[in-house]
């Protein structure tokens, strides 16, 4: 630069100052982000006191068989193991970002040999040096010049703008995001095991009901055959009762297949190959848990892992915007070398062979910064996207809780109605049989009544299953299960 004309020196200095001032202004410029809508203070159909998400899943699910399955899944589930490895990767990225703020030091050695042309500056200079009276015999430079070097090399970017510290903050936020991602996997795993378990119990109870119905239908078929032999019924009635038995047996086969499929889905979540699943089907008819408390919507921010994960991602994108801005500022790099160098190996390990070099450089982008501007635009767009994802996760969490609270209340009413319907139809079976035996009811009325009674009891089992489902979904929606 010392050989440049004065006007060019002025241009370079003015450009550097412009970049520095522009960068400082850019650094202080706040980001204009969309405004988030505040969450409601309460749910319309829930009590504010207490929050079921704070209950440990062992206490929320009282069935010890179920809790044993969940324990096995938490230890062996493949998705959980993958989530743990993502946490390890996030931790490593934090260590990597932390290391960027420290000097890099490497050690090594090299050897080589050179020969300069005789009609070059180096060749003529080395040749003339050998005739100097200022050097000893050991310092004479050979025509074939060896080079032996051993030492340390260092480079260090001094973080004058906080860019590297911000990079570490971004890595830390993403690491915490992976932790919340693991918690989200745990929440869904606990809920999925519970849902499949109660679905399995529902089909077990349905299978018992179908088999009981088949036994009764076989008895009715025997009676109608006797009546046919006595001339009180015809062949059509017998075939109708036989068809009813065959239909119930086909339903039995379908339900048995569903049971096998659910067992295999549970085994997959438990990380093992197919085997029978222990269960206590009598627990399906036990009373449901007491009052489920949803607390206030703001508690979703601390309980739901997906909301917290979105929050950490937003923090990371904010740091990335700062890093993209800092790319416009000058960067200060210091490099140095310290070691031993000699063209004669016998003099390498001597004080006279000590060599060092240290350089400090300040660089800044001046022209053609379109790539840096594009990176800044990308970082800003990613930040806005993360903000919207955060808003979406909060909205989704609120609606999930609200829907389940309404569903729990409606299913309670539906269960009471279905219980009454099943009781009426079950009692009418005996009435229909008595009327048929006295000739005051047709066999079609008996068949229809039996079919309706079976269907109503199956629907009652389904409603009870949906009640368990709603309680489990609410527990997951509140953010429970990962603690």
Tab-separated table of C-alpha atoms in Angstrom, residues 21-396:
chain	number	residue	atom	x	y	z
A	21	UNK	CA	-19.468	2.541	10.285
A	22	UNK	CA	-22.026	0.693	8.150
A	23	UNK	CA	-21.343	-2.501	10.059
A	24	UNK	CA	-21.767	-0.807	13.431
A	25	UNK	CA	-25.048	0.714	12.269
A	26	UNK	CA	-26.198	-2.657	10.946
A	27	UNK	CA	-25.281	-4.304	14.238
A	28	UNK	CA	-27.425	-1.899	16.251
A	29	UNK	CA	-30.416	-2.051	13.907
A	30	UNK	CA	-33.211	-4.055	15.627
A	31	UNK	CA	-35.045	-6.738	13.697
A	32	UNK	CA	-38.641	-5.944	12.757
A	33	UNK	CA	-40.477	-9.161	13.596
A	34	UNK	CA	-44.203	-9.980	13.488
A	35	UNK	CA	-46.090	-9.524	16.749
A	36	UNK	CA	-47.188	-12.703	18.502
A	37	UNK	CA	-50.747	-12.994	19.731
A	38	UNK	CA	-50.964	-13.578	23.497
A	39	UNK	CA	-52.445	-16.828	24.750
A	40	UNK	CA	-55.824	-16.785	26.534
A	41	UNK	CA	-55.657	-16.618	30.309
A	42	UNK	CA	-57.744	-19.762	30.845
A	43	UNK	CA	-59.495	-22.630	29.106
A	44	UNK	CA	-63.274	-22.196	28.832
A	45	UNK	CA	-64.048	-25.653	30.247
A	46	UNK	CA	-61.334	-26.373	32.820
A	47	UNK	CA	-60.285	-25.447	36.316
A	48	UNK	CA	-57.185	-23.293	36.757
A	49	UNK	CA	-55.901	-25.005	39.892
A	50	UNK	CA	-53.283	-27.684	39.320
A	51	UNK	CA	-51.951	-29.236	36.139
A	52	UNK	CA	-52.015	-32.932	35.314
A	53	UNK	CA	-48.815	-32.542	33.260
A	54	UNK	CA	-46.897	-32.194	36.522
A	55	UNK	CA	-47.936	-35.738	37.522
A	56	UNK	CA	-45.325	-38.390	36.785
A	57	UNK	CA	-46.533	-40.959	34.301
A	58	UNK	CA	-46.092	-43.762	36.861
A	59	UNK	CA	-48.698	-42.065	39.029
A	60	UNK	CA	-50.948	-41.030	36.150
A	61	UNK	CA	-51.230	-44.620	34.859
A	62	UNK	CA	-52.119	-46.854	37.785
A	63	UNK	CA	-51.949	-50.168	35.878
A	64	UNK	CA	-48.613	-51.755	36.855
A	65	UNK	CA	-48.644	-53.924	33.722
A	66	UNK	CA	-48.818	-50.795	31.585
A	67	UNK	CA	-46.063	-49.022	33.508
A	68	UNK	CA	-43.817	-52.068	33.056
A	69	UNK	CA	-44.343	-51.872	29.289
A	70	UNK	CA	-43.529	-48.148	29.298
A	71	UNK	CA	-40.349	-48.809	31.288
A	72	UNK	CA	-39.208	-51.339	28.713
A	73	UNK	CA	-39.996	-48.957	25.851
A	74	UNK	CA	-38.042	-46.095	27.428
A	75	UNK	CA	-34.975	-48.328	27.622
A	76	UNK	CA	-35.176	-50.095	24.253
A	77	UNK	CA	-37.148	-47.876	21.858
A	78	UNK	CA	-35.153	-47.068	18.727
A	79	UNK	CA	-36.521	-43.526	18.366
A	80	UNK	CA	-35.438	-42.735	21.927
A	81	UNK	CA	-31.933	-43.999	21.200
A	82	UNK	CA	-31.799	-41.898	18.037
A	83	UNK	CA	-32.900	-38.853	20.049
A	84	UNK	CA	-30.081	-39.447	22.539
A	85	UNK	CA	-27.568	-39.515	19.683
A	86	UNK	CA	-28.928	-36.201	18.414
A	87	UNK	CA	-28.290	-34.792	21.866
A	88	UNK	CA	-24.706	-36.021	21.676
A	89	UNK	CA	-24.301	-34.349	18.293
A	90	UNK	CA	-25.701	-31.113	19.708
A	91	UNK	CA	-23.303	-31.274	22.645
A	92	UNK	CA	-20.399	-31.803	20.250
A	93	UNK	CA	-21.468	-28.780	18.197
A	94	UNK	CA	-21.448	-26.655	21.355
A	95	UNK	CA	-17.888	-27.801	22.083
A	96	UNK	CA	-16.929	-27.050	18.493
A	97	UNK	CA	-18.361	-23.514	18.662
A	98	UNK	CA	-16.600	-22.957	21.983
A	99	UNK	CA	-13.304	-24.033	20.431
A	100	UNK	CA	-13.635	-21.420	17.669
A	101	UNK	CA	-13.054	-18.637	20.223
A	102	UNK	CA	-9.657	-20.075	21.214
A	103	UNK	CA	-6.368	-20.067	19.273
A	104	UNK	CA	-5.655	-23.048	17.051
A	105	UNK	CA	-2.184	-24.473	17.645
A	106	UNK	CA	-0.717	-27.305	15.593
A	107	UNK	CA	2.694	-28.884	15.644
A	108	UNK	CA	4.614	-30.659	12.950
A	109	UNK	CA	7.737	-30.957	10.964
A	110	UNK	CA	8.726	-30.938	7.328
A	111	UNK	CA	11.720	-31.684	5.165
A	112	UNK	CA	12.484	-30.909	1.564
A	113	UNK	CA	15.086	-29.880	-0.935
A	114	UNK	CA	15.238	-27.057	-3.463
A	115	UNK	CA	17.507	-25.880	-6.241
A	116	UNK	CA	17.205	-22.338	-7.501
A	117	UNK	CA	18.011	-21.543	-11.098
A	118	UNK	CA	21.381	-19.873	-11.668
A	119	UNK	CA	19.795	-16.978	-13.519
A	120	UNK	CA	17.338	-16.076	-10.760
A	121	UNK	CA	17.556	-13.625	-7.920
A	122	UNK	CA	17.640	-16.399	-5.310
A	123	UNK	CA	20.237	-18.423	-7.198
A	124	UNK	CA	22.612	-15.492	-7.732
A	125	UNK	CA	22.091	-14.236	-4.176
A	126	UNK	CA	22.884	-17.611	-2.625
A	127	UNK	CA	25.949	-17.984	-4.874
A	128	UNK	CA	27.344	-14.575	-3.922
A	129	UNK	CA	26.624	-15.142	-0.231
A	130	UNK	CA	29.000	-18.102	-0.167
A	131	UNK	CA	31.917	-15.703	-0.937
A	132	UNK	CA	31.055	-13.381	1.963
A	133	UNK	CA	33.496	-13.033	4.856
A	134	UNK	CA	30.567	-12.663	7.267
A	135	UNK	CA	29.544	-16.328	7.210
A	136	UNK	CA	31.285	-19.411	8.530
A	137	UNK	CA	32.009	-22.597	6.669
A	138	UNK	CA	28.920	-24.194	8.229
A	139	UNK	CA	26.710	-21.395	6.920
A	140	UNK	CA	27.618	-21.778	3.263
A	141	UNK	CA	24.535	-22.454	1.150
A	142	UNK	CA	24.693	-25.607	-0.996
A	143	UNK	CA	23.473	-25.626	-4.574
A	144	UNK	CA	20.952	-28.341	-3.714
A	145	UNK	CA	19.394	-26.651	-0.696
A	146	UNK	CA	17.804	-28.898	1.966
A	147	UNK	CA	15.203	-27.521	4.395
A	148	UNK	CA	14.440	-29.056	7.795
A	149	UNK	CA	11.702	-27.506	9.921
A	150	UNK	CA	10.019	-28.486	13.188
A	151	UNK	CA	7.787	-26.287	15.335
A	152	UNK	CA	4.371	-24.880	16.161
A	153	UNK	CA	1.852	-23.020	14.050
A	154	UNK	CA	-0.973	-20.936	15.489
A	155	UNK	CA	-3.965	-19.032	14.144
A	156	UNK	CA	-6.504	-17.033	16.104
A	157	UNK	CA	-9.482	-14.950	15.078
A	158	UNK	CA	-9.982	-12.332	17.747
A	159	UNK	CA	-13.696	-12.030	18.421
A	160	UNK	CA	-13.946	-8.254	18.368
A	161	UNK	CA	-17.647	-8.201	17.390
A	162	UNK	CA	-18.878	-11.188	19.396
A	163	UNK	CA	-19.543	-13.225	16.262
A	164	UNK	CA	-17.892	-16.367	17.624
A	165	UNK	CA	-19.546	-16.020	21.019
A	166	UNK	CA	-22.886	-15.709	19.261
A	167	UNK	CA	-22.111	-18.822	17.250
A	168	UNK	CA	-21.613	-20.653	20.542
A	169	UNK	CA	-24.944	-19.315	21.803
A	170	UNK	CA	-26.654	-20.572	18.642
A	171	UNK	CA	-25.078	-24.012	19.084
A	172	UNK	CA	-26.189	-24.081	22.720
A	173	UNK	CA	-29.759	-23.186	21.747
A	174	UNK	CA	-29.811	-25.977	19.177
A	175	UNK	CA	-28.395	-28.392	21.742
A	176	UNK	CA	-31.220	-27.504	24.137
A	177	UNK	CA	-33.601	-27.926	21.210
A	178	UNK	CA	-32.383	-31.508	20.743
A	179	UNK	CA	-32.966	-32.134	24.457
A	180	UNK	CA	-36.552	-30.938	24.093
A	181	UNK	CA	-36.836	-33.046	20.951
A	182	UNK	CA	-35.881	-36.062	23.044
A	183	UNK	CA	-38.492	-35.081	25.633
A	184	UNK	CA	-41.094	-34.795	22.875
A	185	UNK	CA	-40.221	-38.322	21.736
A	186	UNK	CA	-40.633	-39.562	25.322
A	187	UNK	CA	-44.012	-37.842	25.664
A	188	UNK	CA	-45.326	-39.415	22.471
A	189	UNK	CA	-43.849	-42.802	23.328
A	190	UNK	CA	-45.521	-42.943	26.741
A	191	UNK	CA	-48.826	-41.877	25.202
A	192	UNK	CA	-48.571	-44.293	22.259
A	193	UNK	CA	-47.868	-47.268	24.535
A	194	UNK	CA	-50.833	-46.334	26.735
A	195	UNK	CA	-53.144	-45.858	23.739
A	196	UNK	CA	-52.192	-49.223	22.243
A	197	UNK	CA	-52.492	-50.933	25.629
A	198	UNK	CA	-56.047	-49.741	26.189
A	199	UNK	CA	-56.927	-50.527	22.588
A	200	UNK	CA	-55.670	-54.053	23.235
A	201	UNK	CA	-57.804	-54.297	26.380
A	202	UNK	CA	-60.819	-53.041	24.446
A	203	UNK	CA	-60.436	-55.720	21.773
A	204	UNK	CA	-59.886	-58.389	24.446
A	205	UNK	CA	-63.160	-57.436	26.085
A	206	UNK	CA	-64.850	-57.272	22.712
A	207	UNK	CA	-63.518	-60.744	21.887
A	208	UNK	CA	-64.910	-62.124	25.152
A	209	UNK	CA	-68.258	-60.539	24.367
A	210	UNK	CA	-68.322	-62.030	20.864
A	211	UNK	CA	-67.441	-65.494	22.133
A	212	UNK	CA	-70.133	-65.252	24.774
A	213	UNK	CA	-72.585	-64.206	22.072
A	214	UNK	CA	-71.540	-67.128	19.853
A	215	UNK	CA	-72.255	-69.542	22.717
A	216	UNK	CA	-75.735	-68.073	23.190
A	217	UNK	CA	-76.346	-68.088	19.433
A	218	UNK	CA	-75.395	-71.771	19.239
A	219	UNK	CA	-77.905	-72.503	22.004
A	220	UNK	CA	-80.577	-70.597	20.111
A	221	UNK	CA	-79.631	-72.490	16.937
A	222	UNK	CA	-80.114	-75.803	18.767
A	223	UNK	CA	-83.498	-74.659	20.001
A	224	UNK	CA	-84.660	-73.609	16.549
A	225	UNK	CA	-83.527	-76.943	15.108
A	226	UNK	CA	-85.552	-78.755	17.745
A	227	UNK	CA	-88.524	-76.579	16.910
A	228	UNK	CA	-88.057	-77.376	13.225
A	229	UNK	CA	-88.052	-81.076	13.994
A	230	UNK	CA	-91.259	-80.548	15.974
A	231	UNK	CA	-92.824	-78.674	13.088
A	232	UNK	CA	-92.927	-75.317	14.875
A	233	UNK	CA	-90.218	-73.690	12.684
A	234	UNK	CA	-89.087	-73.962	9.108
A	235	UNK	CA	-85.736	-74.370	7.338
A	236	UNK	CA	-85.507	-70.657	6.633
A	237	UNK	CA	-85.420	-69.867	10.351
A	238	UNK	CA	-82.650	-72.434	10.873
A	239	UNK	CA	-80.558	-70.905	8.069
A	240	UNK	CA	-81.041	-67.418	9.493
A	241	UNK	CA	-79.728	-68.518	12.889
A	242	UNK	CA	-76.814	-70.342	11.239
A	243	UNK	CA	-75.927	-67.210	9.279
A	244	UNK	CA	-75.990	-65.233	12.517
A	245	UNK	CA	-73.517	-67.647	14.122
A	246	UNK	CA	-71.222	-67.540	11.083
A	247	UNK	CA	-71.289	-63.739	11.071
A	248	UNK	CA	-70.274	-63.624	14.737
A	249	UNK	CA	-67.451	-66.119	14.112
A	250	UNK	CA	-66.135	-63.968	11.244
A	251	UNK	CA	-66.126	-60.968	13.587
A	252	UNK	CA	-64.206	-63.096	16.090
A	253	UNK	CA	-61.527	-63.801	13.474
A	254	UNK	CA	-61.218	-60.126	12.564
A	255	UNK	CA	-60.896	-59.056	16.194
A	256	UNK	CA	-58.274	-61.749	16.822
A	257	UNK	CA	-56.273	-60.415	13.890
A	258	UNK	CA	-56.483	-56.872	15.258
A	259	UNK	CA	-55.196	-58.113	18.608
A	260	UNK	CA	-52.144	-59.662	16.940
A	261	UNK	CA	-51.451	-56.463	15.017
A	262	UNK	CA	-51.680	-54.302	18.141
A	263	UNK	CA	-49.382	-56.668	20.033
A	264	UNK	CA	-46.826	-56.361	17.256
A	265	UNK	CA	-47.093	-52.566	17.243
A	266	UNK	CA	-46.417	-52.550	20.983
A	267	UNK	CA	-43.492	-54.934	20.533
A	268	UNK	CA	-42.060	-52.641	17.865
A	269	UNK	CA	-42.219	-49.654	20.214
A	270	UNK	CA	-40.575	-51.805	22.882
A	271	UNK	CA	-37.727	-52.575	20.466
A	272	UNK	CA	-38.230	-56.327	20.402
A	273	UNK	CA	-39.518	-59.039	18.110
A	274	UNK	CA	-43.109	-60.376	18.298
A	275	UNK	CA	-44.126	-61.997	21.542
A	276	UNK	CA	-47.292	-62.061	23.679
A	277	UNK	CA	-48.067	-58.865	25.565
A	278	UNK	CA	-48.960	-59.230	29.204
A	279	UNK	CA	-52.180	-57.409	30.041
A	280	UNK	CA	-54.919	-57.349	32.616
A	281	UNK	CA	-58.169	-57.028	30.670
A	282	UNK	CA	-60.195	-56.619	33.852
A	283	UNK	CA	-58.574	-53.175	34.292
A	284	UNK	CA	-60.528	-51.947	31.300
A	285	UNK	CA	-63.717	-51.759	33.353
A	286	UNK	CA	-62.114	-50.052	36.364
A	287	UNK	CA	-63.137	-46.459	37.116
A	288	UNK	CA	-61.373	-43.792	35.096
A	289	UNK	CA	-58.926	-41.374	36.743
A	290	UNK	CA	-60.437	-38.541	38.714
A	291	UNK	CA	-60.707	-34.944	37.636
A	292	UNK	CA	-58.051	-34.000	35.107
A	293	UNK	CA	-56.751	-30.485	35.640
A	294	UNK	CA	-55.471	-28.496	32.679
A	295	UNK	CA	-54.158	-25.482	34.577
A	296	UNK	CA	-53.731	-22.292	32.542
A	297	UNK	CA	-52.649	-22.098	28.872
A	298	UNK	CA	-49.417	-20.284	29.759
A	299	UNK	CA	-48.172	-23.458	31.448
A	300	UNK	CA	-47.934	-25.083	28.013
A	301	UNK	CA	-44.817	-22.951	27.466
A	302	UNK	CA	-42.947	-24.763	30.229
A	303	UNK	CA	-44.498	-28.221	29.949
A	304	UNK	CA	-44.817	-28.988	26.240
A	305	UNK	CA	-41.466	-30.071	24.756
A	306	UNK	CA	-42.462	-29.085	21.215
A	307	UNK	CA	-43.210	-25.515	22.308
A	308	UNK	CA	-39.910	-25.263	24.176
A	309	UNK	CA	-38.106	-26.784	21.200
A	310	UNK	CA	-39.618	-24.142	18.900
A	311	UNK	CA	-38.543	-21.457	21.369
A	312	UNK	CA	-34.925	-22.639	21.331
A	313	UNK	CA	-34.971	-22.802	17.540
A	314	UNK	CA	-36.154	-19.182	17.528
A	315	UNK	CA	-33.236	-18.244	19.791
A	316	UNK	CA	-30.806	-19.996	17.454
A	317	UNK	CA	-32.146	-18.197	14.386
A	318	UNK	CA	-31.835	-14.859	16.187
A	319	UNK	CA	-28.162	-15.639	16.801
A	320	UNK	CA	-27.740	-16.599	13.144
A	321	UNK	CA	-29.035	-13.175	12.089
A	322	UNK	CA	-26.370	-11.510	14.251
A	323	UNK	CA	-23.703	-13.789	12.746
A	324	UNK	CA	-24.868	-12.884	9.235
A	325	UNK	CA	-24.616	-9.192	10.150
A	326	UNK	CA	-21.159	-9.628	11.636
A	327	UNK	CA	-19.943	-10.991	8.304
A	328	UNK	CA	-20.023	-7.376	7.033
A	329	UNK	CA	-17.580	-6.203	9.723
A	330	UNK	CA	-13.782	-6.390	9.592
A	331	UNK	CA	-12.259	-9.521	11.092
A	332	UNK	CA	-8.936	-9.573	12.946
A	333	UNK	CA	-6.779	-12.663	12.493
A	334	UNK	CA	-3.429	-13.330	14.129
A	335	UNK	CA	-1.157	-16.090	12.826
A	336	UNK	CA	2.205	-17.146	14.155
A	337	UNK	CA	4.953	-19.699	13.693
A	338	UNK	CA	7.606	-20.704	16.234
A	339	UNK	CA	10.105	-23.483	15.627
A	340	UNK	CA	13.507	-24.610	14.458
A	341	UNK	CA	14.695	-24.350	10.863
A	342	UNK	CA	17.973	-25.257	9.228
A	343	UNK	CA	19.354	-26.507	5.927
A	344	UNK	CA	21.790	-28.725	7.807
A	345	UNK	CA	20.221	-31.352	10.105
A	346	UNK	CA	23.131	-31.393	12.559
A	347	UNK	CA	22.412	-27.748	13.430
A	348	UNK	CA	18.619	-28.106	13.661
A	349	UNK	CA	18.523	-28.515	17.462
A	350	UNK	CA	20.508	-25.390	18.277
A	351	UNK	CA	19.581	-21.914	19.524
A	352	UNK	CA	20.808	-20.415	16.268
A	353	UNK	CA	18.058	-22.320	14.357
A	354	UNK	CA	15.187	-20.700	16.254
A	355	UNK	CA	12.731	-19.066	13.835
A	356	UNK	CA	9.461	-17.321	14.383
A	357	UNK	CA	6.888	-15.319	12.522
A	358	UNK	CA	3.789	-13.439	13.720
A	359	UNK	CA	1.293	-11.591	11.542
A	360	UNK	CA	-1.874	-9.701	12.396
A	361	UNK	CA	-4.324	-8.916	9.631
A	362	UNK	CA	-7.566	-6.943	9.465
A	363	UNK	CA	-9.843	-7.810	6.546
A	364	UNK	CA	-13.254	-6.496	5.587
A	365	UNK	CA	-15.517	-6.964	2.555
A	366	UNK	CA	-15.625	-3.833	0.377
A	367	UNK	CA	-17.285	-4.601	-2.928
A	368	UNK	CA	-19.558	-7.302	-4.386
A	369	UNK	CA	-21.233	-8.192	-1.084
A	370	UNK	CA	-24.267	-9.779	-2.727
A	371	UNK	CA	-23.486	-13.199	-1.227
A	372	UNK	CA	-23.306	-11.713	2.291
A	373	UNK	CA	-26.544	-9.818	1.723
A	374	UNK	CA	-28.228	-13.003	0.523
A	375	UNK	CA	-27.054	-14.857	3.646
A	376	UNK	CA	-28.441	-12.073	5.837
A	377	UNK	CA	-31.799	-12.199	4.027
A	378	UNK	CA	-31.859	-15.977	4.448
A	379	UNK	CA	-31.101	-15.684	8.160
A	380	UNK	CA	-33.828	-13.087	8.641
A	381	UNK	CA	-36.369	-15.196	6.755
A	382	UNK	CA	-35.394	-18.236	8.844
A	383	UNK	CA	-35.911	-16.177	11.999
A	384	UNK	CA	-39.409	-15.128	10.923
A	385	UNK	CA	-40.193	-18.726	9.978
A	386	UNK	CA	-39.034	-19.909	13.416
A	387	UNK	CA	-41.241	-17.246	14.996
A	388	UNK	CA	-44.262	-18.511	13.085
A	389	UNK	CA	-43.404	-22.105	14.021
A	390	UNK	CA	-43.315	-21.023	17.656
A	391	UNK	CA	-46.719	-19.356	17.288
A	392	UNK	CA	-48.109	-22.435	15.540
A	393	UNK	CA	-46.861	-24.776	18.265
A	394	UNK	CA	-48.580	-22.645	20.918
A	395	UNK	CA	-51.831	-22.501	18.949
A	396	UNK	CA	-51.698	-26.229	18.277
